[in-house]
mmCIF file of C-alpha atoms and ligand atoms in Angstrom:
data_model
loop_
_atom_site.group_PDB
_atom_site.id
_atom_site.type_symbol
_atom_site.label_atom_id
_atom_site.label_comp_id
_atom_site.label_asym_id
_atom_site.label_seq_id
_atom_site.Cartn_x
_atom_site.Cartn_y
_atom_site.Cartn_z
ATOM 1 C CA UNK Y 1 -16.933 9.187 -4.723
ATOM 2 C CA UNK Y 2 -15.233 6.595 -6.847
ATOM 3 C CA UNK Y 3 -14.641 3.591 -4.660
ATOM 4 C CA UNK Y 4 -13.323 0.568 -6.542
ATOM 5 C CA UNK Y 5 -12.924 -3.074 -5.447
ATOM 6 C CA UNK Y 6 -9.604 -3.851 -3.741
ATOM 7 C CA UNK Y 7 -7.746 -6.845 -5.166
ATOM 8 C CA UNK Y 8 -7.008 -9.565 -2.642
ATOM 9 C CA UNK Y 9 -4.008 -11.789 -1.898
ATOM 10 C CA UNK Y 10 -3.791 -14.420 -4.627
ATOM 11 C CA UNK Y 11 -4.617 -11.995 -7.429
ATOM 12 C CA UNK Y 12 -1.638 -12.092 -9.829
ATOM 13 C CA UNK Y 13 -1.719 -8.308 -10.284
ATOM 14 C CA UNK Y 14 -0.379 -7.984 -6.722
ATOM 15 C CA UNK Y 15 2.720 -9.965 -7.749
ATOM 16 C CA UNK Y 16 3.357 -8.036 -10.969
ATOM 17 C CA UNK Y 17 5.881 -5.154 -10.856
ATOM 18 C CA UNK Y 18 4.178 -1.923 -11.916
ATOM 19 C CA UNK Y 19 5.402 0.331 -14.731
ATOM 20 C CA UNK Y 20 6.601 3.907 -14.263
ATOM 21 C CA UNK Y 21 4.055 6.606 -15.075
ATOM 22 C CA UNK Y 22 4.950 8.387 -18.320
ATOM 23 C CA UNK Y 23 1.819 10.456 -19.006
ATOM 24 C CA UNK Y 24 0.762 12.898 -16.299
ATOM 25 C CA UNK Y 25 -2.696 13.249 -17.785
ATOM 26 C CA UNK Y 26 -6.360 13.227 -16.807
ATOM 27 C CA UNK Y 27 -6.311 9.422 -16.555
ATOM 28 C CA UNK Y 28 -3.582 9.608 -13.903
ATOM 29 C CA UNK Y 29 -5.539 12.210 -11.954
ATOM 30 C CA UNK Y 30 -8.599 9.928 -12.076
ATOM 31 C CA UNK Y 31 -6.452 7.066 -10.757
ATOM 32 C CA UNK Y 32 -5.191 9.223 -7.859
ATOM 33 C CA UNK Y 33 -8.786 10.199 -7.074
ATOM 34 C CA UNK Y 34 -9.968 6.563 -7.184
ATOM 35 C CA UNK Y 35 -7.054 5.450 -4.961
ATOM 36 C CA UNK Y 36 -7.789 8.242 -2.479
ATOM 37 C CA UNK Y 37 -11.543 7.572 -2.336
ATOM 38 C CA UNK Y 38 -11.071 3.801 -2.013
ATOM 39 C CA UNK Y 39 -8.380 4.204 0.675
ATOM 40 C CA UNK Y 40 -10.507 6.590 2.750
ATOM 41 C CA UNK Y 41 -13.585 4.382 2.362
ATOM 42 C CA UNK Y 42 -11.764 1.173 3.400
ATOM 43 C CA UNK Y 43 -10.529 2.828 5.692
ATOM 44 C CA UNK Y 44 -6.795 2.420 5.212
ATOM 45 C CA UNK Y 45 -3.514 4.273 5.736
ATOM 46 C CA UNK Y 46 -2.366 3.771 2.170
ATOM 47 C CA UNK Y 47 -3.231 2.203 -1.156
ATOM 48 C CA UNK Y 48 -1.151 1.362 -4.220
ATOM 49 C CA UNK Y 49 -2.404 1.248 -7.818
ATOM 50 C CA UNK Y 50 -1.895 -2.540 -8.251
ATOM 51 C CA UNK Y 51 -4.430 -3.023 -5.417
ATOM 52 C CA UNK Y 52 -7.011 -1.563 -7.836
ATOM 53 C CA UNK Y 53 -5.665 -3.741 -10.638
ATOM 54 C CA UNK Y 54 -3.689 -0.912 -12.251
ATOM 55 C CA UNK Y 55 -0.013 -1.603 -13.051
ATOM 56 C CA UNK Y 56 1.338 1.907 -12.560
ATOM 57 C CA UNK Y 57 3.784 3.247 -9.962
ATOM 58 C CA UNK Y 58 1.376 5.379 -7.921
ATOM 59 C CA UNK Y 59 0.267 5.233 -4.321
ATOM 60 C CA UNK Y 60 -1.792 7.306 -1.899
ATOM 61 C CA UNK Y 61 -1.468 7.677 1.873
ATOM 62 C CA UNK Y 62 -3.623 8.885 4.755
ATOM 63 C CA UNK Y 63 -1.557 9.124 7.921
ATOM 64 C CA UNK Y 64 -2.013 11.468 10.896
ATOM 65 C CA UNK Y 65 -4.834 13.250 9.100
ATOM 66 C CA UNK Y 66 -2.741 14.022 6.038
ATOM 67 C CA UNK Y 67 -3.787 12.711 2.630
ATOM 68 C CA UNK Y 68 -1.330 12.647 -0.250
ATOM 69 C CA UNK Y 69 0.041 10.694 -3.180
ATOM 70 C CA UNK Y 70 3.338 9.940 -4.872
ATOM 71 C CA UNK Y 71 4.120 8.902 -8.438
ATOM 72 C CA UNK Y 72 7.261 6.964 -9.473
ATOM 73 C CA UNK Y 73 8.718 6.858 -5.934
ATOM 74 C CA UNK Y 74 12.400 6.242 -5.221
ATOM 75 C CA UNK Y 75 13.231 5.499 -1.589
ATOM 76 C CA UNK Y 76 16.222 6.108 0.642
ATOM 77 C CA UNK Y 77 15.914 4.181 3.916
ATOM 78 C CA UNK Y 78 17.425 4.967 7.319
ATOM 79 C CA UNK Y 79 19.631 2.398 9.047
ATOM 80 C CA UNK Y 80 17.498 2.773 12.162
ATOM 81 C CA UNK Y 81 14.528 0.401 12.204
ATOM 82 C CA UNK Y 82 11.050 0.386 13.732
ATOM 83 C CA UNK Y 83 9.075 -2.600 14.963
ATOM 84 C CA UNK Y 84 5.299 -2.643 14.915
ATOM 85 C CA UNK Y 85 2.153 -4.199 13.578
ATOM 86 C CA UNK Y 86 1.362 -3.870 9.900
ATOM 87 C CA UNK Y 87 -1.610 -4.863 7.791
ATOM 88 C CA UNK Y 88 -2.649 -4.734 4.162
ATOM 89 C CA UNK Y 89 -6.029 -3.971 2.612
ATOM 90 C CA UNK Y 90 -5.361 -6.848 0.193
ATOM 91 C CA UNK Y 91 -5.009 -9.208 3.187
ATOM 92 C CA UNK Y 92 -8.083 -8.129 5.159
ATOM 93 C CA UNK Y 93 -8.594 -8.312 8.900
ATOM 94 C CA UNK Y 94 -5.093 -9.297 10.039
ATOM 95 C CA UNK Y 95 -1.925 -7.594 11.214
ATOM 96 C CA UNK Y 96 1.526 -8.988 11.947
ATOM 97 C CA UNK Y 97 4.678 -7.453 13.436
ATOM 98 C CA UNK Y 98 6.935 -6.242 10.641
ATOM 99 C CA UNK Y 99 10.332 -4.550 10.847
ATOM 100 C CA UNK Y 100 10.793 -1.455 8.683
ATOM 101 C CA UNK Y 101 13.187 1.451 8.375
ATOM 102 C CA UNK Y 102 12.313 4.179 10.903
ATOM 103 C CA UNK Y 103 12.749 6.993 8.371
ATOM 104 C CA UNK Y 104 12.517 7.257 4.647
ATOM 105 C CA UNK Y 105 13.198 9.922 2.063
ATOM 106 C CA UNK Y 106 10.880 9.376 -0.907
ATOM 107 C CA UNK Y 107 11.436 11.244 -4.144
ATOM 108 C CA UNK Y 108 8.949 11.236 -6.978
ATOM 109 C CA UNK Y 109 6.298 13.380 -8.597
ATOM 110 C CA UNK Y 110 2.812 14.626 -7.924
ATOM 111 C CA UNK Y 111 -0.084 13.943 -10.304
ATOM 112 C CA UNK Y 112 0.815 17.044 -12.340
ATOM 113 C CA UNK Y 113 4.421 15.929 -12.872
ATOM 114 C CA UNK Y 114 5.942 18.323 -10.339
ATOM 115 C CA UNK Y 115 8.900 16.836 -8.419
ATOM 116 C CA UNK Y 116 8.037 15.935 -4.835
ATOM 117 C CA UNK Y 117 10.222 14.906 -1.892
ATOM 118 C CA UNK Y 118 8.713 13.337 1.238
ATOM 119 C CA UNK Y 119 10.591 13.032 4.527
ATOM 120 C CA UNK Y 120 8.672 10.423 6.491
ATOM 121 C CA UNK Y 121 9.074 8.728 9.859
ATOM 122 C CA UNK Y 122 7.107 6.323 12.037
ATOM 123 C CA UNK Y 123 3.782 5.187 10.527
ATOM 124 C CA UNK Y 124 4.128 7.334 7.396
ATOM 125 C CA UNK Y 125 7.581 5.840 6.753
ATOM 126 C CA UNK Y 126 6.110 2.354 7.235
ATOM 127 C CA UNK Y 127 3.292 3.202 4.824
ATOM 128 C CA UNK Y 128 5.640 4.570 2.131
ATOM 129 C CA UNK Y 129 7.754 1.397 2.307
ATOM 130 C CA UNK Y 130 4.658 -0.850 2.243
ATOM 131 C CA UNK Y 131 3.131 0.944 -0.766
ATOM 132 C CA UNK Y 132 6.393 1.083 -2.717
ATOM 133 C CA UNK Y 133 6.738 -2.664 -2.116
ATOM 134 C CA UNK Y 134 3.300 -3.084 -3.730
ATOM 135 C CA UNK Y 135 4.672 -1.339 -6.847
ATOM 136 C CA UNK Y 136 7.424 -3.976 -6.974
ATOM 137 C CA UNK Y 137 5.010 -6.899 -6.548
ATOM 138 C CA UNK Y 138 6.157 -7.396 -2.947
ATOM 139 C CA UNK Y 139 3.687 -7.954 -0.081
ATOM 140 C CA UNK Y 140 4.373 -7.289 3.589
ATOM 141 C CA UNK Y 141 4.115 -10.978 4.441
ATOM 142 C CA UNK Y 142 7.347 -11.362 2.410
ATOM 143 C CA UNK Y 143 9.038 -9.076 4.963
ATOM 144 C CA UNK Y 144 8.043 -11.032 8.088
ATOM 145 C CA UNK Y 145 10.467 -13.210 10.006
ATOM 146 C CA UNK Y 146 10.191 -16.896 9.146
ATOM 147 C CA UNK Y 147 7.961 -17.985 12.046
ATOM 148 C CA UNK Y 148 5.604 -15.017 11.722
ATOM 149 C CA UNK Y 149 5.401 -15.566 7.984
ATOM 150 C CA UNK Y 150 4.383 -19.201 8.543
ATOM 151 C CA UNK Y 151 1.632 -18.075 10.928
ATOM 152 C CA UNK Y 152 0.514 -15.411 8.458
ATOM 153 C CA UNK Y 153 0.270 -17.880 5.576
ATOM 154 C CA UNK Y 154 -1.733 -20.271 7.750
ATOM 155 C CA UNK Y 155 -4.131 -17.448 8.673
ATOM 156 C CA UNK Y 156 -4.456 -16.383 5.038
ATOM 157 C CA UNK Y 157 -5.235 -19.920 3.889
ATOM 158 C CA UNK Y 158 -7.921 -20.184 6.590
ATOM 159 C CA UNK Y 159 -9.441 -16.755 5.878
ATOM 160 C CA UNK Y 160 -13.011 -16.578 4.640
ATOM 161 C CA UNK Y 161 -12.031 -14.360 1.701
ATOM 162 C CA UNK Y 162 -9.199 -16.624 0.481
ATOM 163 C CA UNK Y 163 -9.825 -18.362 -2.822
ATOM 164 C CA UNK Y 164 -12.628 -16.023 -3.828
ATOM 165 C CA UNK Y 165 -13.004 -16.107 -7.598
ATOM 166 C CA UNK Y 166 -13.011 -12.344 -8.011
ATOM 167 C CA UNK Y 167 -12.283 -9.136 -6.173
ATOM 168 C CA UNK Y 168 -14.279 -8.682 -3.002
ATOM 169 C CA UNK Y 169 -15.025 -5.347 -1.405
ATOM 170 C CA UNK Y 170 -14.170 -5.411 2.259
ATOM 171 C CA UNK Y 171 -17.202 -4.600 4.384
ATOM 172 C CA UNK Y 172 -16.053 -4.633 7.987
ATOM 173 C CA UNK Y 173 -15.179 -1.193 9.364
ATOM 174 C CA UNK Y 174 -11.881 -0.418 11.111
ATOM 175 C CA UNK Y 175 -10.720 -4.025 11.455
ATOM 176 C CA UNK Y 176 -7.028 -3.127 11.442
ATOM 177 C CA UNK Y 177 -6.974 0.009 13.589
ATOM 178 C CA UNK Y 178 -5.424 2.142 10.906
ATOM 179 C CA UNK Y 179 -2.665 -0.349 10.135
ATOM 180 C CA UNK Y 180 -4.133 -1.512 6.810
ATOM 181 C CA UNK Y 181 -2.317 -0.234 3.752
HETATM 182 NI NI1 LIG C 201 -0.993 -3.318 1.268
#
């Protein structure tokens, strides 16, 4: 097991666009393993490298019992949208309704550099969009409608973990009912 601390809202690394992976080497495979272990331990539906403080375009997912990863993702979104609650492991213990594309085609690579195409819908599509946003320095609260975003920012400011000097490992189990990413 290689569980690492998850960076929290307010950490500048979460607002920094990540760089494309160039070397598909042992270090990348270690990163995928760390992301997977940390995501499963949280537990969460997805985790992106910047959430571990690593500025590379890699994320993992764990949706409907399936665990996987994608490197250097490029997304194609459906016109059709889905509405549902969403949470983020970097914004612990809260979810807010967030509109996303219902389906997504994600093209990228696996950890060995082999091309990979994912056809995702429902929660997996939501997860892929959420994690790819992380790689662009975008957080799901940026995607909320204005009133919900105001409520979210109020809740974040009031949260016990806000303003912590360093990364904090989340302790509470299953606080987001599988909606944390
Ligand atoms: Ni997240």
